[in-house]
Every structure is written in structure tokens, then in C-alpha cells.
Coordinates of C-alpha atoms in Angstrom, one line a residue:
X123 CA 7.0 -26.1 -11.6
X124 CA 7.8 -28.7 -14.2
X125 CA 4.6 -30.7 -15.1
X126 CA 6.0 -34.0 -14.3
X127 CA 6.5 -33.1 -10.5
X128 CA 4.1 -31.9 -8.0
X129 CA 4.0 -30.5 -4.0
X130 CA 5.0 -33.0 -1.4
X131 CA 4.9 -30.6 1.4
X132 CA 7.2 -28.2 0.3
X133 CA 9.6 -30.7 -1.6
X134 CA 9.0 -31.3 -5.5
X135 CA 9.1 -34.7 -6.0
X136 CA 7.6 -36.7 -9.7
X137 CA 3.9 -36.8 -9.7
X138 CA 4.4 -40.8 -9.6
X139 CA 5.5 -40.8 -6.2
X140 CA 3.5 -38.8 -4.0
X141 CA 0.6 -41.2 -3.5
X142 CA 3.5 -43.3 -2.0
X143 CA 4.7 -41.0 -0.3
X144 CA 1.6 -40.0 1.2
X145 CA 0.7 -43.3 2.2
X146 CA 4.3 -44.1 4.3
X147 CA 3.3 -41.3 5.6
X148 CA -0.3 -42.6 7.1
X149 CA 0.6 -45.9 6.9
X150 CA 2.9 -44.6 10.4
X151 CA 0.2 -42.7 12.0
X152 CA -2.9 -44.5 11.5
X153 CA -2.5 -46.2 15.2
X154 CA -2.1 -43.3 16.9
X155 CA -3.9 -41.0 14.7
X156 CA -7.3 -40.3 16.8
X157 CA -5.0 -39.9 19.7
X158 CA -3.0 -37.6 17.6
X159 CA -6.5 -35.4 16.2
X160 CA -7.4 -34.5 19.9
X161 CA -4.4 -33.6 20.9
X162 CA -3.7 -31.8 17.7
X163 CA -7.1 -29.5 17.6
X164 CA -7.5 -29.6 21.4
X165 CA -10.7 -31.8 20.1
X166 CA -12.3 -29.3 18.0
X167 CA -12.2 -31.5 15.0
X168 CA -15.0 -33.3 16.8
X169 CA -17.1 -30.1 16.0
X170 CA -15.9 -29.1 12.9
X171 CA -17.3 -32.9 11.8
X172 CA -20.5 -32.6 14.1
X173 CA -21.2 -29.4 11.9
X174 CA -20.0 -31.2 8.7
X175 CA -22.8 -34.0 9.3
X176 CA -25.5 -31.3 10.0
X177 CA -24.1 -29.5 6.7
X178 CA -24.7 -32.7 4.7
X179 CA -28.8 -33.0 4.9
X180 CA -28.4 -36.8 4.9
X181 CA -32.0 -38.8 5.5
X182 CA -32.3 -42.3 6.2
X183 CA -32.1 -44.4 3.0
X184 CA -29.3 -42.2 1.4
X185 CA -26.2 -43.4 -0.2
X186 CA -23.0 -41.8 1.4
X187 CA -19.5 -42.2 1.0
X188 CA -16.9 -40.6 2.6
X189 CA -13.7 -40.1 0.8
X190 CA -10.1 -40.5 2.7
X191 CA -12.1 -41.1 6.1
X192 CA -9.7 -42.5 7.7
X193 CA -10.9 -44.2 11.3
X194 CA -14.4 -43.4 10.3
X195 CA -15.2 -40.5 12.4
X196 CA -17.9 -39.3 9.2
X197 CA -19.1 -42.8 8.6
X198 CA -20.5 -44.0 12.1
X199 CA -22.1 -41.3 12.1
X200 CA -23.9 -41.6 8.6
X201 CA -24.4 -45.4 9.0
X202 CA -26.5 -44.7 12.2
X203 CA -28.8 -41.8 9.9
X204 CA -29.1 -43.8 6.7
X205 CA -30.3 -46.6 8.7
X206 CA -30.8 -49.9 7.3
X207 CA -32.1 -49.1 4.2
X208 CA -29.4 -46.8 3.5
X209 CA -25.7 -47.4 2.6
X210 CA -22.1 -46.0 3.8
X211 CA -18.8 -46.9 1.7
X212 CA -15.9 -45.8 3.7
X213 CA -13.0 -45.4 0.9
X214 CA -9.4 -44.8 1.9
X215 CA -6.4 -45.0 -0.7
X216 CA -4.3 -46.3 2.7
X217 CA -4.6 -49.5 3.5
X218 CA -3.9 -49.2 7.0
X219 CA -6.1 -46.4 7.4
X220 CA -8.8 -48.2 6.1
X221 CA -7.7 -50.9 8.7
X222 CA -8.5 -49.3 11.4
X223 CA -11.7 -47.4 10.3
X224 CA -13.1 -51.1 9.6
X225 CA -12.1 -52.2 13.5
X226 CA -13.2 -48.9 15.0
X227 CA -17.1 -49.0 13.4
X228 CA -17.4 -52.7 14.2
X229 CA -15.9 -51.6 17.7
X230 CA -19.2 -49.3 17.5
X231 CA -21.5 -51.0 16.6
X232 CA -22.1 -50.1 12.9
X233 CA -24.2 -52.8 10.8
X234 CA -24.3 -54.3 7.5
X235 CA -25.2 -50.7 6.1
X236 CA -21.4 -49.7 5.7
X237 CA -19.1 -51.4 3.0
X238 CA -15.3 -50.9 2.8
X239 CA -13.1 -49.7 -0.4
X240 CA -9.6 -49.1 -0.6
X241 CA -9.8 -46.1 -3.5
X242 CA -7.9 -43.2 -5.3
X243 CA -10.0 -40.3 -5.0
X244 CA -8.8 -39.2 -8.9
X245 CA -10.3 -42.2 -10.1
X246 CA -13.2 -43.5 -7.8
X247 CA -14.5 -46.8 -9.2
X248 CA -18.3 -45.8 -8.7
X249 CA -20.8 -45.2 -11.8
X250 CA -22.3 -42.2 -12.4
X251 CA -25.0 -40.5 -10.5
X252 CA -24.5 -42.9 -7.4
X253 CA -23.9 -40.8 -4.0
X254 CA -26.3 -38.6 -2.7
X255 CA -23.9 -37.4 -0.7
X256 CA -20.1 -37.2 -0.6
X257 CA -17.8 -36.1 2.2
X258 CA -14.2 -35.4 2.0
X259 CA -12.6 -34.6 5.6
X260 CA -8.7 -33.4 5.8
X261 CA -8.3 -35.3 3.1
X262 CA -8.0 -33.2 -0.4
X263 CA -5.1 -31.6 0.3
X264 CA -3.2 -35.2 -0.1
X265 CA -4.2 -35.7 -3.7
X266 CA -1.9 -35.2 -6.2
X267 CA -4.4 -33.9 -8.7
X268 CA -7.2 -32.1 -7.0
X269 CA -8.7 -30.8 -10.1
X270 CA -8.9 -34.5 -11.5
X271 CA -10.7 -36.1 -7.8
X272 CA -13.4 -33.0 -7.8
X273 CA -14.7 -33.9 -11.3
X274 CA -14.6 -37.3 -10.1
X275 CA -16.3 -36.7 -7.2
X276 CA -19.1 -34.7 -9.2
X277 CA -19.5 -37.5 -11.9
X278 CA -20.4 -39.9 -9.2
X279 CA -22.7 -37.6 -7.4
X280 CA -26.9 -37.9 -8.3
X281 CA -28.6 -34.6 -9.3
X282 CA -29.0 -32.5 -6.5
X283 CA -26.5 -34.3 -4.0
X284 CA -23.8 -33.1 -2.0
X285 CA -19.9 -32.6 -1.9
X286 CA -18.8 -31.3 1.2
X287 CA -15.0 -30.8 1.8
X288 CA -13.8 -30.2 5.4
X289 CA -10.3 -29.3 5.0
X290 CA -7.2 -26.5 6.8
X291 CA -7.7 -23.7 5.2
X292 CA -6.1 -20.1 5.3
X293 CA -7.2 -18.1 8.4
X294 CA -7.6 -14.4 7.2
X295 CA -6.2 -12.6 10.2
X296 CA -3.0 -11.8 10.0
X297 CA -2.0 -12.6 13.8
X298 CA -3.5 -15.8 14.1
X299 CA -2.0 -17.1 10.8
X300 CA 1.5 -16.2 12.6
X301 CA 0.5 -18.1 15.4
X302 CA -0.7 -20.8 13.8
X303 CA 2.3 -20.8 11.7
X304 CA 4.2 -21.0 14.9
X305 CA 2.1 -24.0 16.3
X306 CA 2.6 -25.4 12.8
X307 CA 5.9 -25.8 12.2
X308 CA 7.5 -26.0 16.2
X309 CA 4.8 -27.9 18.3
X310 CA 3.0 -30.2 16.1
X311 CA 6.3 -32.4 14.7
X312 CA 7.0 -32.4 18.4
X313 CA 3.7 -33.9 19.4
X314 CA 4.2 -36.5 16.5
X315 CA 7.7 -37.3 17.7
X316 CA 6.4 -37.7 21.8
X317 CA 2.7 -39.1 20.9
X318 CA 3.4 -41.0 17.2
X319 CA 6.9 -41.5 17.4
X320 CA 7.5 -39.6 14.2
X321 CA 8.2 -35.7 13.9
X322 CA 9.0 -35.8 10.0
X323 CA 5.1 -37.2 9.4
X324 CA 3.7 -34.6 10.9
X325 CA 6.3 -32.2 9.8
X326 CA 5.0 -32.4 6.2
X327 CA 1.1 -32.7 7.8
X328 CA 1.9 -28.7 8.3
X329 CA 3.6 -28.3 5.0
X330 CA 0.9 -29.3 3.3
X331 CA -1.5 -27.6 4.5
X332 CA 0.4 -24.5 3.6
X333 CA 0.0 -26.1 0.3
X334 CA -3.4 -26.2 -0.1
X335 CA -5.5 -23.7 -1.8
X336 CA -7.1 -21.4 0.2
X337 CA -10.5 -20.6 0.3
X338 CA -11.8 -18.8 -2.8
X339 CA -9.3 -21.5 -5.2
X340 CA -10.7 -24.1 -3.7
X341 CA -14.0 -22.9 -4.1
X342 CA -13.5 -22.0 -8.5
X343 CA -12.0 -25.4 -7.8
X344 CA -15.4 -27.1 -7.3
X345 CA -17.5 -24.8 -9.7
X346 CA -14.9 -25.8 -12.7
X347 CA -15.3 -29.4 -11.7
X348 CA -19.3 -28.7 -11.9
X349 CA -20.9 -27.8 -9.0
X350 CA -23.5 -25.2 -8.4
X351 CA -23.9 -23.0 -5.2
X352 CA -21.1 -23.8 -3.7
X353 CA -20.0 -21.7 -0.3
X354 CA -18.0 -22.0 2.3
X355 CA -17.6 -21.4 5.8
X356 CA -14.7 -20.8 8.1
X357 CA -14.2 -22.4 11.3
X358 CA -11.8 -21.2 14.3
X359 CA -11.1 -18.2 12.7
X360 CA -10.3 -20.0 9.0
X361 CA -8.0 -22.5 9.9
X362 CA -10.3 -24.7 8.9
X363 CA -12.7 -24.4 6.1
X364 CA -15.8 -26.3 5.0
X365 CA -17.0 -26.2 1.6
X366 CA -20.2 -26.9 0.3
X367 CA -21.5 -27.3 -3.2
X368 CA -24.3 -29.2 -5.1
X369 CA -24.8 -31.2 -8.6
X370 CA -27.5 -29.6 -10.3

């Protein structure tokens, strides 16, 4: 691949314009995207996040953010453990995303503990040693240079917090990767098109998650970028994954 393009889906398009590109595409979806999740994952997502949040050992007084988080699904959660004297800063790149995360924790009920920040995960504008915990859910695999947002992520970690990355993965069995292929690529565009209003959004939703790295990539990925200990565990059978590692 020429260096100057990257992976939209499977197009190659310059590496300028795929943050665009991505954000058309979620600037469409955010209003129907919660609507879109259950439907999508039957509502597993719910658990794959319920066991994200156990994963992450937050206390109350922690500082969390949670990258790409979309309608907040990760934060409300942490703003209610970190309690008052903790902190939440839910950071989107997509403004409209970020939109509706803001109305959906108010809608909830979350306090003065979570602050809003419209971000690119390569270049997060937090110092170093900040977070003692950082989430990234379905999110990764929309950033142009993944290498570049991990060693960001770890910069802006404290010593001995947490990077957890909930993301598709590559399910090992042979049978269910062809019926998930088959889910992929015919059923979900269809949803989007009935339920969204767009089949080409979620069209190159399943293309990039054929794009992502699978499991053992992903996890030199975060080792390079300097985390320690880092596992993974698959969920429903490896089509998702969640990835766990730690700043020593």
C-alpha cells in the first residue's frame, strides 16, 4: 500500500481523508445508533461492556476517560463508580456523537463528575500520566493510525493504570467466521438501510472490521506502544475481543 493512503473499509483513500470520512459516516448514525447496537448484537454489546467495566478495576476517586464513546454507554457507568470525587471525560472525534452522549448522561442522571471533549485519539490533548484508566469500545478500528493513538493512549496513562480496548475481532472457528461473514456483509447494510436509513454506513461498519487486526496484532500492538501484561479475551466465540494491558 502506498504510504500516503490507508484502509477506508476496503477502499484506499489518502490518509487525509479518512477521519472525514469516518465522521460522515457517524455523523448519519449517531441518532439511531443505540437503536442500531441492539439490534445489531441482539443486545449483547450490553454485556460485552458490563464485563469491560468489571475488567477495568475502577474505584471511586479515579480518573477515567473513555475514548470514541460515543452515547456514553462506558461513561454513565464510570461517573456513577468514581463518584463525586472522581472524574469521567467522555472524548469523541464526532461531534455529533459527542452530541448525543452529552444528552443521554444528563438524560441519566450523571453529575458534575463527567466533562466533554471532542478529541483525535492519535493526539489526545491530556498531559502525561493523567488517567487511571482508559477505555476504548468499537472504536480503534476507525483510526487511521492505530499505532500512533496506543502510544498516545499509554503516554497519558499513570503508572499502573489501565487501557482496555473492546473491539470485533477475528472469531477462530472457521464456521462461525463464514456465518458471520454472511451476517456481515447481507443483513447488517440492510438493517442500516430499514432502521438508519443508510445501507452504505454500515456497509463499510463490516468492512472495517474485516480490517482490523485480529487478536495477537492487536495485542504486539499495545506491548510496542508500552504496555505490560497485556491479554485478551474473546467474547461470542471471537467476534468480539477485549484487550487488556497495563503501564508499568
Amino acid at each position: 500500500m502506498d504510504k500516503r493512503t490507508t484502509h477506508f473499509g476496503f477502499q484506499d483513500v489518502p490518509v487525509e481523508e479518512k477521519a472525514s470520512r469516518v465522521a460522515d459516516v457517524f455523523h448519519s448514525v449517531a441518532a439511531r445508533y443505540d437503536v442500531m447496537n441492539d439490534l445489531m448484537s441482539f443486545g449483547i454489546h450490553r454485556v460485552w461492556k458490563r464485563l469491560t467495566i468489571e475488567r477495568a478495576g475502577v474505584r471511586p476517586g479515579h480518573k477515567v476517560l473513555d475514548i470514541a464513546g460515543g452515547t456514553g454507554d462506558l461513561a454513565l457507568k464510570f461517573s456513577r463508580i468514581v463518584g463525586p470525587t472522581g472524574k469521567v471525560i467522555l472524548a469523541d472525534i464526532n461531534a455529533s456523537m459527542l452530541n448525543v452522549g452529552r444528552d443521554k448522561l444528563i438524560d441519566n442522571g450523571a453529575g458534575g463528575n463527567v466533562d466533554y471533549v471532542q478529541a483525535n485519539a492519535e493526539c489526545l490533548p491530556f498531559p502525561d500520566n493523567t488517567f487511571d484508566c482508559i477505555t476504548i469500545a468499537f472504536g480503534l478500528r476507525n483510526v487511521t493510525d492505530k499505532d500512533k493513538a496506543l502510544a498516545s493512549m499509554a503516554r497519558i496513562l499513570k503508572p499502573g493504570g489501565r487501557l482496555l480496548v473492546l473491539e470485533f475481532s477475528k472469531p477462530p472457528n472457521p464456521l462461525l467466521s463464514k456465518a458471520y461473514d454472511e451476517y456481515s456483509f447481507r443483513l447488517l447494510p440492510r438493517m442500516g438501510e430499514m432502521v438508519a436509513g443508510d445501507a452504505d454506513s454500515y456497509r463499510y461498519l463490516a468492512e472495517s472490521i474485516r480490517m482490523h487486526p485480529d487478536q495477537q496484532t492487536l495485542k504486539g500492538m499495545m506491548e510496542t506502544a508500552g504496555l505490560e501484561r497485556v491479554e485478551f479475551t474473546n467474547l461470542t466465540g471471537g467476534i468480539v475481543a477485549l484487550h487488556r494491558g497495563i503501564k508499568l
